């Protein structure tokens, strides 16, 4: 049990399996003690047929929460043992239903005695215990039905990874990453244009010195994404352009793009901006969905600054 002391609750599956194995081994011995040649794994299926109402494999599988193939396997064993027999379904002659044989009913009578004794033994364990295991298991089943363990772990993983993302201001050491991340996503679909090379080739001169800002997302200390706020002319009617948003494809699905955009919007508000502008392409569906989520709205009339641009949007802060 030292393993479980070290791992704690995260090994609950293994511990429950161990408890199940212990009870199953005891069940086999209990049946033998009463002189009954009966396998523990047969019990759920056999018990469902003990009320003497014929049932199909599908019905049994649904009611005991097991798969159709596993129930079919158990049924074959029970039929071979002579405890269950198949009948033609009166409502649908294309399928068969199951019922206990005469020998099966005899075994069912013996099981009643065994189950009464087992029930009393379980009740004594419950009285000796400080916890209601049956109620706890039912509660865990209900909670896991509402949200499976996989989804719960995925949510915690995403939360941890979000906390490992840090948004910082641009530094010269990030210049190469700023260039490469933007080059990669642009060349994935199009080709770099002169204005691209101007902005990402010398961001200190063409973005920062011009009154703009560049934000960098670090994931576990590594540059994972970049985003720029480019200062716009007063004649444009906008304060800043949200531009050069790029996220490392190897570190996506961690909400980095959203974090960068929100940080850029917060920075713009802090600087007293009232409007933001952006230009994109509708081919970039995840990006467009992100912008809409942040409140950006498509402009009815626009004049693309890039050959690839086919949508322009703005946001009132």
Short mmCIF file of C-alpha atoms in Angstrom, two decimals:
data_model
loop_
_atom_site.label_atom_id
_atom_site.label_comp_id
_atom_site.label_asym_id
_atom_site.label_seq_id
_atom_site.Cartn_x
_atom_site.Cartn_y
_atom_site.Cartn_z
CA UNK A 1 0.00 0.00 0.00
CA UNK A 2 3.08 2.25 0.06
CA UNK A 3 2.38 3.05 -3.62
CA UNK A 4 -0.98 4.58 -2.76
CA UNK A 5 0.50 6.53 0.12
CA UNK A 6 2.91 8.10 -2.37
CA UNK A 7 0.47 8.72 -5.22
CA UNK A 8 -2.56 9.72 -3.20
CA UNK A 9 -5.97 10.33 -4.84
CA UNK A 10 -4.58 10.46 -8.38
CA UNK A 11 -4.32 6.65 -8.30
CA UNK A 12 -7.97 6.26 -7.38
CA UNK A 13 -8.64 4.12 -10.46
CA UNK A 14 -5.91 1.65 -9.53
CA UNK A 15 -7.05 1.55 -5.92
CA UNK A 16 -10.67 0.90 -6.85
CA UNK A 17 -9.56 -1.87 -9.21
CA UNK A 18 -7.61 -3.44 -6.36
CA UNK A 19 -10.67 -3.25 -4.12
CA UNK A 20 -12.78 -4.74 -6.92
CA UNK A 21 -10.28 -7.56 -7.42
CA UNK A 22 -10.33 -8.31 -3.69
CA UNK A 23 -14.13 -8.43 -3.59
CA UNK A 24 -14.27 -10.53 -6.76
CA UNK A 25 -11.84 -13.10 -5.35
CA UNK A 26 -13.95 -13.24 -2.18
CA UNK A 27 -17.11 -13.61 -4.25
CA UNK A 28 -15.73 -16.70 -5.99
CA UNK A 29 -14.88 -18.23 -2.62
CA UNK A 30 -18.29 -17.31 -1.21
CA UNK A 31 -20.10 -19.08 -4.05
CA UNK A 32 -17.90 -22.15 -3.51
CA UNK A 33 -18.59 -22.04 0.24
CA UNK A 34 -22.30 -22.40 -0.51
CA UNK A 35 -21.61 -25.23 -2.97
CA UNK A 36 -22.52 -23.13 -6.00
CA UNK A 37 -20.50 -23.28 -9.24
CA UNK A 38 -21.07 -19.69 -10.28
CA UNK A 39 -18.76 -16.98 -11.66
CA UNK A 40 -18.95 -13.46 -10.13
CA UNK A 41 -18.96 -11.84 -13.58
CA UNK A 42 -22.24 -13.63 -14.37
CA UNK A 43 -24.11 -12.01 -11.50
CA UNK A 44 -25.38 -8.73 -13.09
CA UNK A 45 -26.76 -10.50 -16.19
CA UNK A 46 -28.16 -13.40 -14.19
CA UNK A 47 -29.77 -11.08 -11.66
CA UNK A 48 -31.55 -9.14 -14.42
CA UNK A 49 -33.15 -12.40 -15.59
CA UNK A 50 -34.10 -13.56 -12.10
CA UNK A 51 -37.43 -11.69 -12.20
CA UNK A 52 -38.52 -14.26 -14.85
CA UNK A 53 -39.33 -11.64 -17.47
CA UNK A 54 -37.58 -12.41 -20.80
CA UNK A 55 -35.09 -9.74 -21.85
CA UNK A 56 -32.89 -9.08 -24.86
CA UNK A 57 -29.13 -8.67 -24.69
CA UNK A 58 -29.57 -5.01 -25.64
CA UNK A 59 -31.96 -4.38 -22.75
CA UNK A 60 -29.68 -6.10 -20.24
CA UNK A 61 -26.60 -4.23 -21.47
CA UNK A 62 -28.39 -0.91 -21.15
CA UNK A 63 -29.72 -1.60 -17.66
CA UNK A 64 -26.45 -2.87 -16.14
CA UNK A 65 -24.23 -0.36 -17.95
CA UNK A 66 -22.07 -2.87 -19.82
CA UNK A 67 -21.28 -3.15 -23.51
CA UNK A 68 -23.37 -5.33 -25.81
CA UNK A 69 -20.37 -7.57 -26.73
CA UNK A 70 -19.45 -8.21 -23.07
CA UNK A 71 -23.05 -9.11 -22.18
CA UNK A 72 -23.27 -11.38 -25.26
CA UNK A 73 -20.14 -13.23 -24.10
CA UNK A 74 -21.57 -13.77 -20.61
CA UNK A 75 -24.90 -14.91 -22.06
CA UNK A 76 -23.12 -17.54 -24.18
CA UNK A 77 -21.40 -18.85 -21.05
CA UNK A 78 -24.68 -18.96 -19.11
CA UNK A 79 -26.40 -20.76 -21.98
CA UNK A 80 -23.53 -23.26 -22.20
CA UNK A 81 -23.80 -23.78 -18.43
CA UNK A 82 -27.49 -24.55 -18.83
CA UNK A 83 -28.63 -21.63 -16.64
CA UNK A 84 -30.17 -19.52 -19.41
CA UNK A 85 -32.10 -20.35 -22.54
CA UNK A 86 -33.03 -18.35 -25.61
CA UNK A 87 -36.62 -17.83 -26.76
CA UNK A 88 -38.12 -16.30 -29.87
CA UNK A 89 -39.29 -12.75 -29.21
CA UNK A 90 -43.08 -12.70 -29.55
CA UNK A 91 -43.03 -9.06 -30.65
CA UNK A 92 -40.17 -9.41 -33.13
CA UNK A 93 -39.43 -12.89 -34.48
CA UNK A 94 -36.17 -11.67 -36.00
CA UNK A 95 -34.55 -11.56 -32.58
CA UNK A 96 -34.41 -13.72 -29.47
CA UNK A 97 -34.87 -12.95 -25.79
CA UNK A 98 -33.38 -14.63 -22.75
CA UNK A 99 -34.88 -16.30 -19.72
CA UNK A 100 -33.69 -18.58 -16.93
CA UNK A 101 -33.85 -22.32 -17.47
CA UNK A 102 -35.25 -24.63 -14.78
CA UNK A 103 -31.71 -25.14 -13.50
CA UNK A 104 -31.21 -21.38 -13.60
CA UNK A 105 -34.28 -20.83 -11.40
CA UNK A 106 -32.89 -23.36 -8.93
CA UNK A 107 -29.63 -21.41 -8.81
CA UNK A 108 -31.61 -18.20 -8.37
CA UNK A 109 -33.25 -19.67 -5.28
CA UNK A 110 -29.82 -20.51 -3.86
CA UNK A 111 -28.59 -17.00 -4.67
CA UNK A 112 -31.37 -15.48 -2.58
CA UNK A 113 -29.93 -17.13 0.53
CA UNK A 114 -26.37 -16.09 -0.39
CA UNK A 115 -27.38 -12.50 -1.13
CA UNK A 116 -29.14 -12.16 2.21
CA UNK A 117 -26.00 -13.25 4.03
CA UNK A 118 -23.80 -10.99 1.89
CA UNK A 119 -26.14 -8.08 2.49
CA UNK A 120 -25.83 -8.54 6.25
CA UNK A 121 -22.03 -8.73 5.97
CA UNK A 122 -21.93 -5.52 3.91
CA UNK A 123 -24.21 -3.82 6.43
CA UNK A 124 -21.78 -4.72 9.22
CA UNK A 125 -18.88 -3.24 7.25
CA UNK A 126 -20.93 -0.07 6.74
CA UNK A 127 -21.60 0.14 10.48
CA UNK A 128 -17.90 -0.26 11.24
CA UNK A 129 -16.93 2.36 8.66
CA UNK A 130 -16.94 6.12 9.21
CA UNK A 131 -17.87 6.71 5.58
CA UNK A 132 -20.80 5.67 3.42
CA UNK A 133 -18.95 4.08 0.49
CA UNK A 134 -22.11 3.28 -1.45
CA UNK A 135 -23.32 6.88 -1.30
CA UNK A 136 -19.85 8.17 -2.17
CA UNK A 137 -19.57 5.92 -5.24
CA UNK A 138 -23.02 7.03 -6.42
CA UNK A 139 -22.01 10.66 -5.99
CA UNK A 140 -18.76 10.15 -7.92
CA UNK A 141 -20.68 8.44 -10.72
CA UNK A 142 -23.11 11.35 -10.91
CA UNK A 143 -20.33 13.96 -10.96
CA UNK A 144 -18.30 12.09 -13.58
CA UNK A 145 -21.43 11.72 -15.72
CA UNK A 146 -21.84 15.50 -15.60
CA UNK A 147 -18.20 16.13 -16.48
CA UNK A 148 -15.92 13.18 -17.38
CA UNK A 149 -12.47 12.90 -15.82
CA UNK A 150 -10.88 13.53 -19.24
CA UNK A 151 -12.64 16.90 -19.52
CA UNK A 152 -11.72 17.84 -15.95
CA UNK A 153 -8.04 17.06 -16.47
CA UNK A 154 -8.06 18.88 -19.83
CA UNK A 155 -9.50 22.00 -18.16
CA UNK A 156 -6.86 21.94 -15.41
CA UNK A 157 -4.12 21.38 -18.01
CA UNK A 158 -5.34 24.38 -20.01
CA UNK A 159 -5.54 26.51 -16.85
CA UNK A 160 -1.99 25.58 -15.85
CA UNK A 161 -0.68 26.31 -19.34
CA UNK A 162 -2.42 29.70 -19.38
CA UNK A 163 -0.66 30.55 -16.15
CA UNK A 164 2.63 29.65 -17.79
CA UNK A 165 2.07 32.33 -20.45
CA UNK A 166 3.58 35.74 -19.71
CA UNK A 167 2.94 38.86 -21.80
CA UNK A 168 5.94 41.21 -21.96
CA UNK A 169 7.07 44.21 -23.96
CA UNK A 170 9.31 43.87 -26.99
CA UNK A 171 13.06 43.68 -26.49
CA UNK A 172 15.81 43.52 -29.13
CA UNK A 173 16.35 39.87 -28.22
CA UNK A 174 12.85 39.11 -29.55
CA UNK A 175 13.49 40.72 -32.96
CA UNK A 176 14.28 37.45 -34.77
CA UNK A 177 11.25 35.67 -33.29
CA UNK A 178 9.00 38.60 -34.28
CA UNK A 179 10.25 38.33 -37.85
CA UNK A 180 10.11 34.53 -38.09
CA UNK A 181 6.68 34.04 -36.55
CA UNK A 182 5.15 36.58 -38.92
CA UNK A 183 7.06 35.28 -41.93
CA UNK A 184 5.96 31.72 -41.26
CA UNK A 185 2.22 32.38 -41.08
CA UNK A 186 2.21 34.76 -44.06
CA UNK A 187 4.19 32.44 -46.30
CA UNK A 188 1.97 29.54 -45.29
CA UNK A 189 -0.78 31.12 -47.42
CA UNK A 190 0.71 34.03 -49.36
CA UNK A 191 4.01 35.81 -49.99
CA UNK A 192 5.64 38.57 -48.02
CA UNK A 193 4.79 42.03 -49.35
CA UNK A 194 7.05 45.10 -49.21
CA UNK A 195 5.03 46.56 -46.34
CA UNK A 196 5.44 43.27 -44.40
CA UNK A 197 9.21 43.36 -44.79
CA UNK A 198 9.27 46.99 -43.74
CA UNK A 199 7.32 46.33 -40.51
CA UNK A 200 8.80 43.02 -39.40
CA UNK A 201 12.26 43.67 -40.77
CA UNK A 202 12.87 46.73 -38.57
CA UNK A 203 10.14 46.84 -35.91
CA UNK A 204 12.08 49.27 -33.69
CA UNK A 205 12.09 51.92 -36.42
CA UNK A 206 8.78 51.30 -38.18
CA UNK A 207 6.56 50.36 -35.20
CA UNK A 208 8.10 51.42 -31.89
CA UNK A 209 9.76 54.66 -32.97
CA UNK A 210 6.57 55.59 -34.82
CA UNK A 211 4.61 55.53 -31.56
CA UNK A 212 3.52 51.90 -31.61
CA UNK A 213 3.96 48.99 -29.24
CA UNK A 214 4.85 45.31 -29.59
CA UNK A 215 3.75 42.68 -27.10
CA UNK A 216 5.42 39.29 -26.81
CA UNK A 217 3.93 36.13 -25.29
CA UNK A 218 6.40 33.89 -23.50
CA UNK A 219 5.45 30.28 -22.78
CA UNK A 220 7.81 28.61 -20.34
CA UNK A 221 10.32 31.35 -21.17
CA UNK A 222 10.13 30.79 -24.93
CA UNK A 223 8.63 33.24 -27.43
CA UNK A 224 5.27 31.75 -28.35
CA UNK A 225 3.49 34.68 -29.97
CA UNK A 226 3.69 38.36 -30.91
CA UNK A 227 1.29 41.21 -31.57
CA UNK A 228 1.73 44.87 -32.50
CA UNK A 229 -0.17 48.09 -31.95
CA UNK A 230 0.79 50.33 -34.86
CA UNK A 231 0.15 54.04 -34.43
CA UNK A 232 -2.18 55.40 -37.13
CA UNK A 233 -2.52 58.86 -38.67
CA UNK A 234 -5.22 61.11 -37.27
CA UNK A 235 -6.76 61.31 -40.74
CA UNK A 236 -7.56 57.60 -40.58
CA UNK A 237 -9.98 58.11 -37.72
CA UNK A 238 -8.28 55.39 -35.68
CA UNK A 239 -5.72 55.47 -32.90
CA UNK A 240 -3.94 52.15 -33.43
CA UNK A 241 -3.95 49.21 -35.80
CA UNK A 242 -3.88 45.75 -34.25
CA UNK A 243 -1.35 44.01 -36.49
CA UNK A 244 1.31 41.35 -36.86
CA UNK A 245 -0.47 38.84 -34.63
CA UNK A 246 1.34 35.52 -34.90
CA UNK A 247 1.48 32.43 -32.69
CA UNK A 248 3.98 29.60 -32.90
CA UNK A 249 2.09 26.64 -34.50
CA UNK A 250 3.86 24.28 -32.09
CA UNK A 251 2.42 26.10 -29.07
CA UNK A 252 -1.15 26.74 -30.22
CA UNK A 253 -4.42 25.88 -28.48
CA UNK A 254 -3.30 27.54 -25.26
CA UNK A 255 -5.23 30.76 -25.70
CA UNK A 256 -2.06 32.71 -26.53
CA UNK A 257 -3.61 34.66 -29.41
CA UNK A 258 -6.52 35.69 -27.21
CA UNK A 259 -4.17 36.68 -24.38
CA UNK A 260 -2.09 38.81 -26.75
CA UNK A 261 -5.11 40.57 -28.24
CA UNK A 262 -6.61 41.32 -24.85
CA UNK A 263 -3.27 42.65 -23.62
CA UNK A 264 -3.03 44.86 -26.71
CA UNK A 265 -6.56 46.18 -26.18
CA UNK A 266 -5.81 46.90 -22.52
CA UNK A 267 -2.59 48.70 -23.54
CA UNK A 268 -4.52 50.81 -26.06
CA UNK A 269 -7.08 51.77 -23.43
CA UNK A 270 -4.30 52.68 -21.01
CA UNK A 271 -2.83 54.94 -23.69
CA UNK A 272 -6.16 56.72 -24.05
CA UNK A 273 -7.14 55.18 -27.38
CA UNK A 274 -10.81 55.05 -28.32
CA UNK A 275 -10.69 53.05 -31.56
CA UNK A 276 -8.72 50.15 -32.98
CA UNK A 277 -8.45 48.98 -36.57
CA UNK A 278 -7.27 45.76 -38.18
CA UNK A 279 -6.97 44.22 -41.60
CA UNK A 280 -7.08 40.48 -42.27
CA UNK A 281 -8.26 37.80 -44.63
CA UNK A 282 -11.43 35.71 -44.27
CA UNK A 283 -9.39 32.63 -45.09
CA UNK A 284 -8.01 32.89 -41.55
CA UNK A 285 -11.24 31.71 -39.94
CA UNK A 286 -9.87 31.14 -36.39
CA UNK A 287 -8.39 34.64 -36.38
CA UNK A 288 -11.60 36.25 -37.65
CA UNK A 289 -13.59 34.35 -35.03
CA UNK A 290 -11.16 35.60 -32.37
CA UNK A 291 -11.57 39.20 -33.50
CA UNK A 292 -15.34 38.93 -33.46
CA UNK A 293 -15.20 37.43 -29.98
CA UNK A 294 -13.23 40.48 -28.84
CA UNK A 295 -15.89 42.79 -30.25
CA UNK A 296 -14.41 43.79 -33.61
CA UNK A 297 -16.97 44.51 -36.33
CA UNK A 298 -16.47 44.33 -40.09
CA UNK A 299 -16.38 47.59 -42.03
CA UNK A 300 -18.85 47.91 -44.88
CA UNK A 301 -16.41 49.80 -47.12
CA UNK A 302 -12.68 49.35 -46.93
CA UNK A 303 -9.46 49.85 -48.87
CA UNK A 304 -6.95 47.03 -48.19
CA UNK A 305 -3.35 48.02 -47.58
CA UNK A 306 -2.21 44.46 -48.39
CA UNK A 307 -2.87 42.45 -51.55
CA UNK A 308 -4.07 39.57 -49.37
CA UNK A 309 -6.47 41.73 -47.35
CA UNK A 310 -10.17 41.12 -47.94
CA UNK A 311 -11.66 42.26 -44.61
CA UNK A 312 -11.15 45.26 -42.34
CA UNK A 313 -12.62 45.58 -38.87
CA UNK A 314 -12.71 48.08 -36.03
CA UNK A 315 -13.36 48.15 -32.32
CA UNK A 316 -14.74 50.98 -30.21
CA UNK A 317 -13.00 51.00 -26.84
#
